[in-house]
Coordinates of C-alpha atoms in Angstrom, one line a residue:
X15 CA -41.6 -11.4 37.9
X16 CA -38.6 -13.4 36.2
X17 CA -40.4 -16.4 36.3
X18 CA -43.4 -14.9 34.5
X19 CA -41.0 -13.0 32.1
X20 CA -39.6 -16.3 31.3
X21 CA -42.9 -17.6 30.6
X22 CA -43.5 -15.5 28.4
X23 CA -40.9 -15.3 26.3
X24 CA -40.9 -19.4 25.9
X25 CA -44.5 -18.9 25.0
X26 CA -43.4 -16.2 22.5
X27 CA -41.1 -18.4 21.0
X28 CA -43.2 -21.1 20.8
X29 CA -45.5 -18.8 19.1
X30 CA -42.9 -18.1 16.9
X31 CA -42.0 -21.3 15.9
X32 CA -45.9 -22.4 15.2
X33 CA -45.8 -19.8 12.9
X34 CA -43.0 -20.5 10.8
X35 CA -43.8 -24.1 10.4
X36 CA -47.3 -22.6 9.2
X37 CA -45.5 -20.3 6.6
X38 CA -43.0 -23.2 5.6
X39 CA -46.1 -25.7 5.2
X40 CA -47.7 -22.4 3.6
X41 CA -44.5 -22.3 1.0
X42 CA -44.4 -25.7 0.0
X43 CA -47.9 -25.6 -1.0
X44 CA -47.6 -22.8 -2.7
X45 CA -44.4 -24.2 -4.6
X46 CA -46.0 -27.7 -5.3
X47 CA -49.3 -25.5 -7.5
X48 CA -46.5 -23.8 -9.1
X49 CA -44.2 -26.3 -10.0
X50 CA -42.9 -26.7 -13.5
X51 CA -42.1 -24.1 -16.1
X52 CA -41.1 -24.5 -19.9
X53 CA -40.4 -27.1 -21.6
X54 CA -38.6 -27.2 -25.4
X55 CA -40.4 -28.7 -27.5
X56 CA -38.7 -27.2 -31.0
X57 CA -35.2 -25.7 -31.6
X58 CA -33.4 -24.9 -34.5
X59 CA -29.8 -23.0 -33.8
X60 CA -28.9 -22.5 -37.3
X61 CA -25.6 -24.6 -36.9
X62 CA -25.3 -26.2 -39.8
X63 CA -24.6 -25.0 -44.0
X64 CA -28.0 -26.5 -44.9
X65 CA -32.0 -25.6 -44.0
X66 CA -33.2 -28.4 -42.0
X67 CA -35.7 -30.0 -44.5
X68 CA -37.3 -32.1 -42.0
X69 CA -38.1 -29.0 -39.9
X70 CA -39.1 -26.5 -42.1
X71 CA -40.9 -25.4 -45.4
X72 CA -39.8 -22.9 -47.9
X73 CA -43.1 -22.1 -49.0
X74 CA -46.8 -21.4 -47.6
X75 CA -49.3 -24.3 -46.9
X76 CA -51.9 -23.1 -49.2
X77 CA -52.0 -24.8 -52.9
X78 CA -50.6 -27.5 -51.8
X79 CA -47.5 -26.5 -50.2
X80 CA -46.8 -24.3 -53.1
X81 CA -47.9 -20.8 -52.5
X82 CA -45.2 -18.1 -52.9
X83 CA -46.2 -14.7 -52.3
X84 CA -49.4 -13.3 -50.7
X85 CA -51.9 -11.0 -52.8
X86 CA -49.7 -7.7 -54.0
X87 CA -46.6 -8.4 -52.9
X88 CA -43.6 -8.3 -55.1
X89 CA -41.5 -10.9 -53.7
X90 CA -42.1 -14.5 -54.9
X91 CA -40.4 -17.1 -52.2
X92 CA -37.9 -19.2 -53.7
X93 CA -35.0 -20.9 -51.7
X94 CA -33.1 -17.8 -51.2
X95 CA -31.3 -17.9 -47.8
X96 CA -28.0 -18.3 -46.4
X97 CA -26.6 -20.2 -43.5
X98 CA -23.4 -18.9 -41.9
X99 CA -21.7 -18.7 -38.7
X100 CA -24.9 -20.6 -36.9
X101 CA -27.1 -17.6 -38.6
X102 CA -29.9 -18.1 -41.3
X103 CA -30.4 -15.2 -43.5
X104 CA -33.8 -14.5 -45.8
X105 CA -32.3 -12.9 -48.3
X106 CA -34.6 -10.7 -50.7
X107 CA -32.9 -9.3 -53.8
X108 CA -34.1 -7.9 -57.4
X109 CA -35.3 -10.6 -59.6
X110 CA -36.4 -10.7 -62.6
X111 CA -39.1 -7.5 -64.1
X112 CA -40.4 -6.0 -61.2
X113 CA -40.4 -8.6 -58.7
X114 CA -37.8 -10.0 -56.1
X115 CA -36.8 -13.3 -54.8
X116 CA -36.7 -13.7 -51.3
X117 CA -37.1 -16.2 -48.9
X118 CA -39.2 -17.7 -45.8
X119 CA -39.5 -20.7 -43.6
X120 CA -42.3 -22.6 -42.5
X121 CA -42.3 -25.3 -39.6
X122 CA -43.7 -28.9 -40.2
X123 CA -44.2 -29.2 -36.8
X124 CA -47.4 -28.2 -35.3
X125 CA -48.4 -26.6 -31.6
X126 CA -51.3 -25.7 -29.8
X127 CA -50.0 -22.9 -27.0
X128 CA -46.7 -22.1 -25.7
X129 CA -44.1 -19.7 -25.5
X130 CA -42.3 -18.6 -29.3
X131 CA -39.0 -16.9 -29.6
X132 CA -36.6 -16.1 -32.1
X133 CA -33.2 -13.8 -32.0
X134 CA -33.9 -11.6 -34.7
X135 CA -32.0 -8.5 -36.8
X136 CA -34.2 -7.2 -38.9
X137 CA -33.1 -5.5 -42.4
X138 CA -33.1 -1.8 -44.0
X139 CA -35.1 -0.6 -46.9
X140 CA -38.3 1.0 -48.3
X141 CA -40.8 -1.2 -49.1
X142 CA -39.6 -4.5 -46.4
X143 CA -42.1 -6.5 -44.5
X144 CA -40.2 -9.7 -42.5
X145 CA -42.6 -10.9 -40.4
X146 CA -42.5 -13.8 -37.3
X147 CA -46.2 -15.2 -37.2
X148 CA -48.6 -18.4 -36.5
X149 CA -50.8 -19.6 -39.0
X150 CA -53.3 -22.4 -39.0
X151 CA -51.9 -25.6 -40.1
X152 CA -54.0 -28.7 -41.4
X153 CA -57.5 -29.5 -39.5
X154 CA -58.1 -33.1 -39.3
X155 CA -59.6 -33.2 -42.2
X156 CA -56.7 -32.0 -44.1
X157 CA -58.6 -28.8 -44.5
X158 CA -57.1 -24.9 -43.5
X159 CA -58.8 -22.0 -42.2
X160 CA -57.8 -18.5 -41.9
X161 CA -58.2 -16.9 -39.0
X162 CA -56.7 -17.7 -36.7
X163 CA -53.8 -15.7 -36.7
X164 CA -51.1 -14.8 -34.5
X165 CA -48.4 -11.5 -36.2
X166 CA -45.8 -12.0 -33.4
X167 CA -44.3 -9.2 -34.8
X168 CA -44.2 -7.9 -38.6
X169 CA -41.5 -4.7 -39.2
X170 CA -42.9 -2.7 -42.3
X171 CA -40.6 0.5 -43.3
X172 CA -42.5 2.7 -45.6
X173 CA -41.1 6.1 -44.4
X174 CA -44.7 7.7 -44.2
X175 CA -46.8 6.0 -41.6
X176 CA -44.4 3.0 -40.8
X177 CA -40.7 4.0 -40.2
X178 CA -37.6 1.8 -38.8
X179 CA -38.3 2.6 -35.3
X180 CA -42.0 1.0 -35.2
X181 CA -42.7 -2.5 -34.6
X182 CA -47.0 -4.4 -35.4
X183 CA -47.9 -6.9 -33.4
X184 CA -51.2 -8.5 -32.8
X185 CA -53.7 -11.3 -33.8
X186 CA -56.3 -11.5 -36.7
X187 CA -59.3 -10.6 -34.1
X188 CA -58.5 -6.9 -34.2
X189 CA -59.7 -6.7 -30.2
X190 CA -60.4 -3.0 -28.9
X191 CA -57.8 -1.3 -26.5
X192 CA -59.9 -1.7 -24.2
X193 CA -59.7 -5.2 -23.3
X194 CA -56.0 -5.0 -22.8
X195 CA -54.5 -6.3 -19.5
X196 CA -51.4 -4.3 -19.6
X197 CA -49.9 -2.2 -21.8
X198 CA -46.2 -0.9 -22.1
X199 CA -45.9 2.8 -22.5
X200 CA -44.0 2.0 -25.9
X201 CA -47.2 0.7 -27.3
X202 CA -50.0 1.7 -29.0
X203 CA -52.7 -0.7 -28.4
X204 CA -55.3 0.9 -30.8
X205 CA -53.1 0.9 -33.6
X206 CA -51.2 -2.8 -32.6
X207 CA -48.2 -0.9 -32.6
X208 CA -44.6 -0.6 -30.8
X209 CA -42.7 2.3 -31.0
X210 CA -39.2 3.5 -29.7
X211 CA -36.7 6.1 -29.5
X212 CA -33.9 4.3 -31.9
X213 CA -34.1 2.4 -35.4
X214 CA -34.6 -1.5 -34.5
X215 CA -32.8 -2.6 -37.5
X216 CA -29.3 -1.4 -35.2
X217 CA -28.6 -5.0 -33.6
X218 CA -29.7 -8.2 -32.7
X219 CA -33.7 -8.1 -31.0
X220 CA -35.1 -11.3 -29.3
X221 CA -38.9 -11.8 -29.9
X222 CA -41.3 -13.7 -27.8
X223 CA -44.9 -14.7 -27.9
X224 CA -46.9 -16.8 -24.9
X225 CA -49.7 -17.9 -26.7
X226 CA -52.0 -19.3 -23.9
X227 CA -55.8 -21.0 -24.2
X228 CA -57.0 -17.5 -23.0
X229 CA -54.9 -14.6 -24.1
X230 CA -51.6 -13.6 -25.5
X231 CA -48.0 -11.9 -24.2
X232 CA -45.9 -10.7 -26.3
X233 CA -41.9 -10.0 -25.4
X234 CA -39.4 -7.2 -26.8
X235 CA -36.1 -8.4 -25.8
X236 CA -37.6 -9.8 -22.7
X237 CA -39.8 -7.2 -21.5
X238 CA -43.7 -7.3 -21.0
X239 CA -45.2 -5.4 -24.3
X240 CA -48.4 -6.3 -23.9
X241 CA -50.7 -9.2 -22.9
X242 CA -54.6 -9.0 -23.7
X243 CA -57.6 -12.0 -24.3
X244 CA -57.6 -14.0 -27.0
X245 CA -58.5 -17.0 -28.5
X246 CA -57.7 -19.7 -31.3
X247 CA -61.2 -19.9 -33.0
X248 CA -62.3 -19.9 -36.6
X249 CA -64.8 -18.3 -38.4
X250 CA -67.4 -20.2 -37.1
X251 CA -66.2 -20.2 -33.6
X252 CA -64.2 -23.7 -33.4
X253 CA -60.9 -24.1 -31.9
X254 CA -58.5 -24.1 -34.6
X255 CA -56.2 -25.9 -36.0
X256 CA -52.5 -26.0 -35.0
X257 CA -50.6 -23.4 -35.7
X258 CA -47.1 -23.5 -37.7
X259 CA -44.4 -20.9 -37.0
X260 CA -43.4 -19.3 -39.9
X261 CA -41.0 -16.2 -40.4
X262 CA -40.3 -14.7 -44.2
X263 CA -39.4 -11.4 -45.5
X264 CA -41.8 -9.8 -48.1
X265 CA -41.6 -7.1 -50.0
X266 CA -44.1 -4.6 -51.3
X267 CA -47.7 -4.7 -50.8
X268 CA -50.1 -1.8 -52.3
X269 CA -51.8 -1.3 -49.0
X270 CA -48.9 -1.1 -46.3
X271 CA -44.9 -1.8 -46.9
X272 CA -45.2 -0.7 -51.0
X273 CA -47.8 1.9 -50.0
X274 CA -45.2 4.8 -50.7
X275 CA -43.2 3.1 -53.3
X276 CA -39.7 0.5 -53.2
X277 CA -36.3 1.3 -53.0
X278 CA -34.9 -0.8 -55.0
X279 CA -31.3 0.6 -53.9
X280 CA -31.5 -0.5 -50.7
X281 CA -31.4 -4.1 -51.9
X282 CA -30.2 -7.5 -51.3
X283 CA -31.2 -6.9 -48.2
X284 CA -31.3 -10.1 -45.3
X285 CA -33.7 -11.0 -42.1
X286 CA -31.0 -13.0 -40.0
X287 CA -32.4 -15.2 -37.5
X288 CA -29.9 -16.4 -35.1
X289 CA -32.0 -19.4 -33.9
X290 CA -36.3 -19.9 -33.1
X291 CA -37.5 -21.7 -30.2
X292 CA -40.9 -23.2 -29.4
X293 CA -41.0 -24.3 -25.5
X294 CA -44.5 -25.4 -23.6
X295 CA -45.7 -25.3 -20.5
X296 CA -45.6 -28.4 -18.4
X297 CA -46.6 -28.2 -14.5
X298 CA -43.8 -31.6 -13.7
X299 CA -40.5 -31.4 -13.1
X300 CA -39.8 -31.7 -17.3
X301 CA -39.8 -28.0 -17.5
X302 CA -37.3 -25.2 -16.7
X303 CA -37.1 -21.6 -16.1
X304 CA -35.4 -20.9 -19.4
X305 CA -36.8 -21.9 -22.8
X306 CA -33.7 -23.2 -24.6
X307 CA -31.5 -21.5 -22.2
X308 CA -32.5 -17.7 -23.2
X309 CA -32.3 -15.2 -20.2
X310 CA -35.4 -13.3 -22.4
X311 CA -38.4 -16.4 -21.5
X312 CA -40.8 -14.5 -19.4
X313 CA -41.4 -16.3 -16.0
X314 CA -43.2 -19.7 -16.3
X315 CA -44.5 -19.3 -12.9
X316 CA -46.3 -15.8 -13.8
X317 CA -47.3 -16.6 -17.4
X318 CA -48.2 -20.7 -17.0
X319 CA -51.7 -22.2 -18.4
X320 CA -53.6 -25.3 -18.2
X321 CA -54.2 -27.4 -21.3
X322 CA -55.3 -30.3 -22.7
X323 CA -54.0 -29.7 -26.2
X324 CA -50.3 -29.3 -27.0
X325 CA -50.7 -30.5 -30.7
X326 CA -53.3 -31.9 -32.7
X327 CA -53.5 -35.5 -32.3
X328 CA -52.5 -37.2 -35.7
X329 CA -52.7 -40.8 -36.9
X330 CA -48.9 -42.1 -36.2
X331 CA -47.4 -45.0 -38.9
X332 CA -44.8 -46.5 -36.9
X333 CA -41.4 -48.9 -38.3
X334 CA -43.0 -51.5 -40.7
X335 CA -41.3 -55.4 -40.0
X336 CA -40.8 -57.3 -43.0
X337 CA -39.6 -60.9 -43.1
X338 CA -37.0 -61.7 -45.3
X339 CA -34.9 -58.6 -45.3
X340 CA -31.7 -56.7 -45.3
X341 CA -30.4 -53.5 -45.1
X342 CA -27.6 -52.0 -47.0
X343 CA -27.5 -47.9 -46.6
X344 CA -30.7 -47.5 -45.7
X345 CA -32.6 -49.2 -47.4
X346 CA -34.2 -53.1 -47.2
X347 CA -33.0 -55.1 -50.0
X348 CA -35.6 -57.6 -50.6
X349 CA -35.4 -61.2 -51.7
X350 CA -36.5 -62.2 -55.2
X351 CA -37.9 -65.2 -54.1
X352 CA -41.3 -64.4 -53.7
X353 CA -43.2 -61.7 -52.0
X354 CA -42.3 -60.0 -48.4
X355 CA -44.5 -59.9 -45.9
X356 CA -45.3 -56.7 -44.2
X357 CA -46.8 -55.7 -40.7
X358 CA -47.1 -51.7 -41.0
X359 CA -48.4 -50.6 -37.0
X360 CA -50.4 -47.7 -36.9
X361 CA -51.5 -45.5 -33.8
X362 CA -55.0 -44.1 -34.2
X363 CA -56.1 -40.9 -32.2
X364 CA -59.1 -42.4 -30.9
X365 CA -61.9 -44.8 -31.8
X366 CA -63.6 -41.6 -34.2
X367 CA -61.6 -42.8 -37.0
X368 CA -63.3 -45.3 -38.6
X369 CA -64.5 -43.9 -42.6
X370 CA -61.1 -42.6 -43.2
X371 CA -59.2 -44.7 -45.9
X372 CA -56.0 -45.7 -45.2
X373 CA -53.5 -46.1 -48.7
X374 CA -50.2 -47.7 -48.6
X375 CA -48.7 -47.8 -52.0
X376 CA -45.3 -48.8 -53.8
X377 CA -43.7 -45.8 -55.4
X378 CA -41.2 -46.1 -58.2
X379 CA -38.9 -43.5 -57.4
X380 CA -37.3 -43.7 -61.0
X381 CA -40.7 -43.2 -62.7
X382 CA -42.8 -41.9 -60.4
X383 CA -45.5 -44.9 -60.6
X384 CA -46.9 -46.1 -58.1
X385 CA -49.0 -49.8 -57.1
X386 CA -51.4 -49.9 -54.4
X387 CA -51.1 -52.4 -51.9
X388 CA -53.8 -51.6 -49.3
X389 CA -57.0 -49.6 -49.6
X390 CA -58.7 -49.8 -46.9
X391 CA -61.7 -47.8 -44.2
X392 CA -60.1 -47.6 -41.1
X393 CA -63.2 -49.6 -39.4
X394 CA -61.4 -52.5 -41.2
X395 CA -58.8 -52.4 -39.0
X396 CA -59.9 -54.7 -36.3
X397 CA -59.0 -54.8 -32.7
X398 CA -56.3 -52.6 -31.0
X399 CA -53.0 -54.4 -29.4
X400 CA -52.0 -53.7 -26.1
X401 CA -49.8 -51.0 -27.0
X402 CA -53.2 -49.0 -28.5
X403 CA -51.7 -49.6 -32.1
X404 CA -53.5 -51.7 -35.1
X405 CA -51.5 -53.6 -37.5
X406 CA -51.9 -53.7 -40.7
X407 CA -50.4 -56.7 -42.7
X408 CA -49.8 -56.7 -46.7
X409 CA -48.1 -59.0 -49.0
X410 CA -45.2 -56.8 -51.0
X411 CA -44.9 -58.7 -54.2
X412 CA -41.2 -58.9 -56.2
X413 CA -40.2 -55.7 -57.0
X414 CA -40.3 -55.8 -60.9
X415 CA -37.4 -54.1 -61.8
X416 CA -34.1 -53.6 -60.3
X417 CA -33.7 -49.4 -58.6
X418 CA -35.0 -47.5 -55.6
X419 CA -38.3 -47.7 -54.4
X420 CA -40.4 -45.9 -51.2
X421 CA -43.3 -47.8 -49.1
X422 CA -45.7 -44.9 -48.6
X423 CA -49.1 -44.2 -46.8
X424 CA -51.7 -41.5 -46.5
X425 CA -54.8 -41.3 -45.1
X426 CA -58.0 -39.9 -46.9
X427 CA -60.7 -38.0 -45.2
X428 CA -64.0 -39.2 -45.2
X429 CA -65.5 -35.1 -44.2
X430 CA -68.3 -34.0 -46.2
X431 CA -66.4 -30.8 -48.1
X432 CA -63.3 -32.8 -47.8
X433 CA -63.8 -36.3 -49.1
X434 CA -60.8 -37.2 -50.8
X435 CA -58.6 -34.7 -49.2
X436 CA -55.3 -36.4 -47.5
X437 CA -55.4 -35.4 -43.9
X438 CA -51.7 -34.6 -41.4
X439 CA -49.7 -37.7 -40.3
X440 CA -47.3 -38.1 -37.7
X441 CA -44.6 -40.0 -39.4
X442 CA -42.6 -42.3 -36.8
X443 CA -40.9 -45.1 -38.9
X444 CA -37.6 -44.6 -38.0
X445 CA -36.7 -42.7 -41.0
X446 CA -36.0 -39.3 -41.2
X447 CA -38.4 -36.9 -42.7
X448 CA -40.8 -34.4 -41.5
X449 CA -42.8 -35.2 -38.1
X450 CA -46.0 -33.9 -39.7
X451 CA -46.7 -34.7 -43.5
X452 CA -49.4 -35.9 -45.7
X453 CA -47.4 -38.9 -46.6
X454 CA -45.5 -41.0 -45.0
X455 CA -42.5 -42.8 -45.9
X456 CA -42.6 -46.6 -44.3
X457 CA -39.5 -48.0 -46.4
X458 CA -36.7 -47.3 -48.4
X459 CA -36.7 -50.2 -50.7
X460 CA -34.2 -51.5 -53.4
X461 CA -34.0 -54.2 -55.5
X462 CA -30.2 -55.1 -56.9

């Protein structure tokens, strides 16, 4: 009998151990599908006196880069924010007649998918409408397109149907309640709309998005709001274009935050951002648990997604080599000997690019004129290096007067509806301006 107990206890434990080697090997498969997590691909902390040019825009995309108020609204978007104590503040305040200045920013930068938070307190007042949002950036064709749309969260206070303690969010697709996937009791998924026991213009709110190929999330202060389907199409059913983050406070608006009239008393008035982060998810070992080191990022493991896209792929000018030059602050002082030759690599996104006319032209940044030194169809271009760049190689003639002057490219489209039209660059030439612009600085030149 002891002998067969003992049996079978070692074949218990045997057992036993079969098992958990199973489980373990079960685990570290398990782990290896969900490795990864988020990875920051855009911060902005709000650390220094001055807006980061190269990151962000003061006003929206649309006529050319110069559009400062939507339809109704009263506001019109100047540069009217303050950065203090590692805090931005939109400030909107009475202007002139009826209308107010106020502020917004505008990211260069571009993102397909990924999880969006910013530390928010939001402002007081009749008639306010600060929003967090994506909009569709450039196509490839330099073209935009509206939807999509993405309102992370937009806080209207009109005192009749919108009041202090109600929070929209939601994208441009207007989806029925039904097709949520979950719902938190605070919100009102027919009417897009969050609502709680106290005002949420008290103290500081974090606000999160994961924007994902198929559907949406969106975070109060790190918890689950609601997540539903949704995707990034146009109007004719196309992916669209990247998006670019944008957060601004407007005011007024005869159909929602003005609906019931402005009080003008409660004003200046500021949306303070402590600091907005953009982080993506990547299944290597790149990412983290935390996006930018915030305890609100949802879990990575729970909320991942599979891509292909993480921007849109741009044409990339990358640092020019001259012969015959020298720097002094800067710039490349040139010799007056003769002309300079110039090898300006570009990176193409792939071998559809071949109508498209690339310009690189000499501006005079004293008079604005400007020579053209290359006008070309990027066919032309000829065979790709090892590195997958082309080179394209100029002569830069004496300068002919003595100042400042800029090397620049752009890039026309060759579209049907957009021939002409200067398409988004990625600008890599070792001088600091936006990532994503329609022109791209190559040089600083100067001439003494």
């Amino acid at each position: 009998m002891a002998s067969e107990s003992y049996r079978s206890i070692a074949s218990f434990k045997t057992a036993v151990r079969i098992l958990t080697s199973i489980l373990i090997l079960i685990s570290l498969a398990t782990g290896s599908a969900t490795a990864g997590g988020w990875k920051l691909v855009f911060a902005d902390e709000f650390s220094t006196d001055t807006l980061d040019r190269d990151k962000w825009a003061t006003r929206y995309i649309y006529e050319n880069e110069t559009l400062d108020h939507f339809k109704d609204e009263v506001q019109r978007y100047r540069d009217s924010h303050l950065l203090s104590d590692g805090v931005l503040s939109l400030i909107a305040k009475k202007g002139s007649s009826s209308r107010f200045d106020s502020g917004m920013i505008r990211t260069y930068q571009t993102f397909y998918y990924g999880y969006f938070e910013a530390r928010v307190f939001l402002p007081k007042g009749k008639g306010i409408w600060p929003a967090f949002w994506l909009l569709g950036d450039y196509d490839r064709d330099g073209q935009t397109w509206h939807p999509p749309e993405i309102d992370i969260f937009e806080y209207v206070i009109n005192e009749h149907d919108d009041k202090d303690t109600m929070l929209h969010s939601g994208a441009q697709d207007k989806a029925p309640a039904s097709v949520y996937t979950y719902v938190d009791s605070s919100f009102d998924a027919r009417r897009n709309q969050m609502r709680v026991d106290a005002p949420l213009n008290a103290g500081w709110h974090t606000a999160g998005l994961v924007w994902a190929p198929e559907r949406i999330s969106f975070f109060w202060d790190g918890r689950l709001i609601y997540s539903r389907p949704y995707r990034w199409l146009r109007p004719d059913g196309v992916l669209g274009p990247p998006a670019q983050v944008i957060l601004n406070f407007a005011i007024g608006g005869a159909g929602w935050a003005g609906r019931h009239g402005i009080d003008e008393s409660a004003f200046p008035q500021a949306f303070k951002i402590d600091y907005v982060h953009v982080c993506q998810f990547t299944p290597s070992n790149e990412g983290s648990r935390l996006c930018g080191g915030s305890e609100a990022t949802p879990d990575p493991v729970q909320f991942s997604y599979e891509t292909e896209h993480s921007d849109m792929p741009k044409p990339t000018f990358l640092p020019p080599r001259a012969t015959l030059a020298r720097y002094s602050l800067g710039a490349t002082l040139l010799s007056d000997e003769g002309p300079t030759e110039l090898e300006v690599p570009i990176r193409l996104p792939d071998d559809t690019w071949r109508d498209e006319t690339i310009n690189i032209f000499l501006l005079d940044e004293t008079t604005n004129a400007r020579s053209t030194l290359y006008a070309k169809q990027a066919r032309h271009l000829g065979q790709r290096g090892a590195d997958g760049t082309n080179t394209i190689r100029l002569s830069l003639p004496t300068l002919p007067q003595r100042g400042d002057f800029a090397l620049l490219a752009e890039i026309s489209s060759s579209g049907k509806e957009t021939q002409g039209w200067h398409v988004p660059l990625a600008c890599d030439t070792g001088i600091k301006q936006p990532l994503k612009f329609k022109t791209c600085r190559l040089l600083s030149l100067r001439r003494r």
